[in-house]
Amino acid sequence: MTTATDNGYCASVQALTESLRTACADPADAIRLLLALATWTPTTQPSTAPIGAAIATLVNAMGQTLRRCALVSLANACAEYEPSSYNDALSIRAQVVQAFDVEILAAADAYQDATYQALRSLRTAVVIDITTRGAQLAALITVTTPVPDSALSLAYRLYGDATRADDLISRADPVHPAFMPTSFEALQS
């Protein structure tokens, strides 16, 4: 039976995870923080006393609520996130799917059918969204040159557009833009 106190607790936990998400200026930071929260399991002290078992049950239920609310906020953060490449979208999708799958399995094992279905639906929506947006982006390739070259000439050689040198610089992080590393990752097109 759900009481007003239960609903207030769940609403408070959801407000906490949403506050964490909105406090992050970059959705990538929100995803990183919420992934950690969505996989967190509280530790309990082993006890043979009945009160110890009750405390462990309560702590586990609180952790479960926190993880599930974090997953909802994680889905919101994923909707705001703009992947930088196809590979980035795949990486984020894999991390998010793993977090969802663990909690979906826990809900199924606990015979929480409504929660199981809700988490599966949310997971599906997140996967479709990230996959659709990521499919429109260029993949990363490894660029290899025999000697260090400038970012401007590499941008022109790779893309026919010297204005894309800034992207190469941000991805390769060279000591100086005139001396790009001989091997680094860049967008395919």
Coordinates of C-alpha atoms in Angstrom, one line a residue:
M1 CA 0.0 0.0 0.0
T2 CA 1.4 3.4 -0.9
T3 CA 0.9 6.2 1.5
A4 CA 1.2 10.0 1.2
T5 CA 4.6 9.7 3.0
D6 CA 5.9 7.2 0.4
N7 CA 4.8 9.6 -2.4
G8 CA 6.5 12.5 -0.7
Y9 CA 9.7 10.5 -0.3
C10 CA 9.7 9.5 -3.9
A11 CA 8.9 13.0 -5.1
S12 CA 11.8 14.4 -2.9
V13 CA 14.3 11.9 -4.3
Q14 CA 13.2 12.7 -7.9
A15 CA 13.5 16.4 -7.1
L16 CA 17.0 15.7 -5.8
T17 CA 18.1 13.9 -8.9
E18 CA 16.5 16.5 -11.2
S19 CA 18.3 19.3 -9.2
L20 CA 21.6 17.5 -9.7
R21 CA 20.9 17.3 -13.5
T22 CA 19.9 20.9 -13.8
A23 CA 22.8 22.1 -11.7
C24 CA 25.2 20.8 -14.4
A25 CA 25.9 23.3 -17.2
D26 CA 27.0 20.5 -19.5
P27 CA 24.7 17.5 -20.0
A28 CA 27.8 15.3 -20.3
D29 CA 28.6 16.2 -16.7
A30 CA 25.0 15.4 -15.7
I31 CA 25.2 12.0 -17.4
R32 CA 28.5 11.2 -15.7
L33 CA 27.2 12.1 -12.3
L34 CA 23.8 10.4 -12.7
L35 CA 25.4 7.2 -14.1
A36 CA 27.4 7.0 -10.8
L37 CA 24.2 7.6 -8.8
A38 CA 22.2 5.1 -10.9
T39 CA 24.6 2.3 -10.1
W40 CA 25.2 3.1 -6.4
T41 CA 24.3 0.5 -3.9
P42 CA 24.3 1.4 -0.2
T43 CA 26.1 -0.8 2.2
T44 CA 24.4 -2.3 5.2
Q45 CA 25.8 -3.8 8.4
P46 CA 25.2 -7.5 8.7
S47 CA 23.0 -8.4 11.6
T48 CA 21.1 -11.4 12.8
A49 CA 18.7 -9.4 14.9
P50 CA 15.2 -8.7 13.5
I51 CA 15.8 -4.9 13.7
G52 CA 19.0 -5.3 11.7
A53 CA 17.1 -7.1 9.0
A54 CA 14.5 -4.4 8.9
I55 CA 17.1 -1.7 8.7
A56 CA 18.8 -3.5 5.8
T57 CA 15.5 -3.8 4.0
L58 CA 14.8 -0.1 4.5
V59 CA 18.3 0.9 3.3
N60 CA 18.1 -1.3 0.2
A61 CA 14.6 0.1 -0.6
M62 CA 16.0 3.7 -0.3
G63 CA 18.9 2.8 -2.5
Q64 CA 16.5 1.3 -5.1
T65 CA 14.4 4.4 -5.1
L66 CA 17.5 6.6 -5.6
R67 CA 18.8 4.5 -8.4
R68 CA 15.4 4.5 -10.2
C69 CA 14.9 8.2 -9.9
A70 CA 18.5 8.7 -11.1
L71 CA 17.6 6.7 -14.2
V72 CA 14.7 9.0 -14.9
S73 CA 16.9 12.0 -14.6
L74 CA 19.6 10.3 -16.7
A75 CA 17.1 9.9 -19.5
N76 CA 16.4 13.6 -19.3
A77 CA 20.1 14.4 -19.4
C78 CA 20.5 12.1 -22.4
A79 CA 17.8 14.0 -24.2
E80 CA 19.7 17.2 -23.7
Y81 CA 23.1 15.7 -24.6
E82 CA 24.6 16.5 -28.0
P83 CA 27.1 13.8 -29.0
S84 CA 30.2 15.0 -30.7
S85 CA 30.5 12.0 -33.0
Y86 CA 28.9 8.7 -33.9
N87 CA 31.4 7.0 -31.6
D88 CA 30.6 9.3 -28.7
A89 CA 26.9 8.5 -29.2
L90 CA 27.6 4.7 -29.1
S91 CA 29.8 5.1 -26.0
I92 CA 27.1 7.0 -24.1
R93 CA 24.4 4.7 -25.2
A94 CA 26.3 1.6 -24.0
Q95 CA 26.9 3.1 -20.6
V96 CA 23.3 4.2 -20.2
V97 CA 21.9 0.8 -21.4
Q98 CA 24.1 -1.0 -18.9
A99 CA 22.8 1.1 -16.0
F100 CA 19.2 0.6 -17.1
D101 CA 19.7 -3.2 -17.6
V102 CA 20.9 -3.7 -14.1
E103 CA 17.9 -2.0 -12.6
I104 CA 15.5 -3.6 -15.0
L105 CA 16.8 -7.0 -14.0
A106 CA 16.5 -6.1 -10.3
A107 CA 12.8 -5.0 -10.8
A108 CA 12.1 -8.3 -12.7
D109 CA 13.7 -10.4 -9.9
A110 CA 11.6 -8.6 -7.3
Y111 CA 8.4 -9.2 -9.3
Q112 CA 7.8 -5.5 -9.7
D113 CA 6.1 -5.8 -13.1
A114 CA 4.9 -2.2 -13.4
T115 CA 8.4 -0.9 -12.6
Y116 CA 10.0 -3.4 -14.9
Q117 CA 7.7 -2.3 -17.8
A118 CA 8.3 1.4 -17.1
L119 CA 12.0 1.1 -17.0
R120 CA 12.0 -1.0 -20.2
S121 CA 9.9 1.6 -22.0
L122 CA 12.2 4.4 -20.8
R123 CA 15.3 2.5 -21.8
T124 CA 13.8 1.9 -25.3
A125 CA 13.0 5.6 -25.7
V126 CA 16.6 6.6 -24.6
V127 CA 18.2 4.1 -27.0
I128 CA 16.1 5.2 -29.9
D129 CA 16.8 8.9 -29.3
I130 CA 20.6 8.5 -28.9
T131 CA 20.8 6.1 -31.8
T132 CA 18.8 8.3 -34.1
R133 CA 20.8 11.4 -33.3
G134 CA 24.1 9.6 -33.4
A135 CA 23.5 8.0 -36.8
Q136 CA 23.5 11.5 -38.3
L137 CA 27.0 12.2 -37.0
A138 CA 30.4 11.5 -38.5
A139 CA 32.5 8.6 -37.1
L140 CA 35.9 9.1 -35.6
I141 CA 39.0 7.9 -37.6
T142 CA 42.6 7.8 -36.7
V143 CA 44.7 10.3 -38.6
T144 CA 48.3 9.4 -39.1
T145 CA 51.0 11.6 -40.6
P146 CA 54.7 10.9 -41.1
V147 CA 55.7 14.2 -39.5
P148 CA 54.0 16.8 -37.3
D149 CA 52.0 19.2 -39.4
S150 CA 49.9 22.3 -38.7
A151 CA 46.3 22.1 -37.8
L152 CA 45.3 24.4 -40.7
S153 CA 47.0 22.3 -43.4
L154 CA 45.6 19.1 -41.9
A155 CA 42.1 20.5 -41.8
Y156 CA 42.4 21.5 -45.4
R157 CA 43.8 18.2 -46.5
L158 CA 41.2 16.2 -44.6
Y159 CA 38.1 18.2 -45.1
G160 CA 38.9 20.8 -47.8
D161 CA 38.0 23.4 -45.1
A162 CA 40.7 25.2 -43.0
T163 CA 38.1 26.5 -40.7
R164 CA 37.7 23.0 -39.2
A165 CA 41.2 23.3 -37.6
D166 CA 39.7 24.2 -34.2
D167 CA 38.0 20.9 -34.1
L168 CA 41.2 19.0 -34.9
I169 CA 43.0 21.0 -32.2
S170 CA 40.4 20.2 -29.6
R171 CA 40.5 16.5 -30.4
A172 CA 44.3 16.2 -30.7
D173 CA 45.2 18.6 -27.8
P174 CA 48.6 19.5 -29.4
V175 CA 51.4 21.4 -27.6
H176 CA 51.0 23.9 -30.4
P177 CA 48.6 24.0 -33.3
A178 CA 51.5 24.3 -35.8
F179 CA 52.8 20.9 -34.6
M180 CA 49.9 18.4 -34.5
P181 CA 50.7 14.9 -33.2
T182 CA 51.5 12.3 -35.9
S183 CA 48.5 10.2 -34.8
F184 CA 45.2 11.4 -33.4
E185 CA 41.5 10.9 -33.7
A186 CA 39.4 13.2 -35.9
L187 CA 35.9 13.2 -37.5
Q188 CA 35.7 11.2 -40.7
S189 CA 33.9 13.9 -42.7

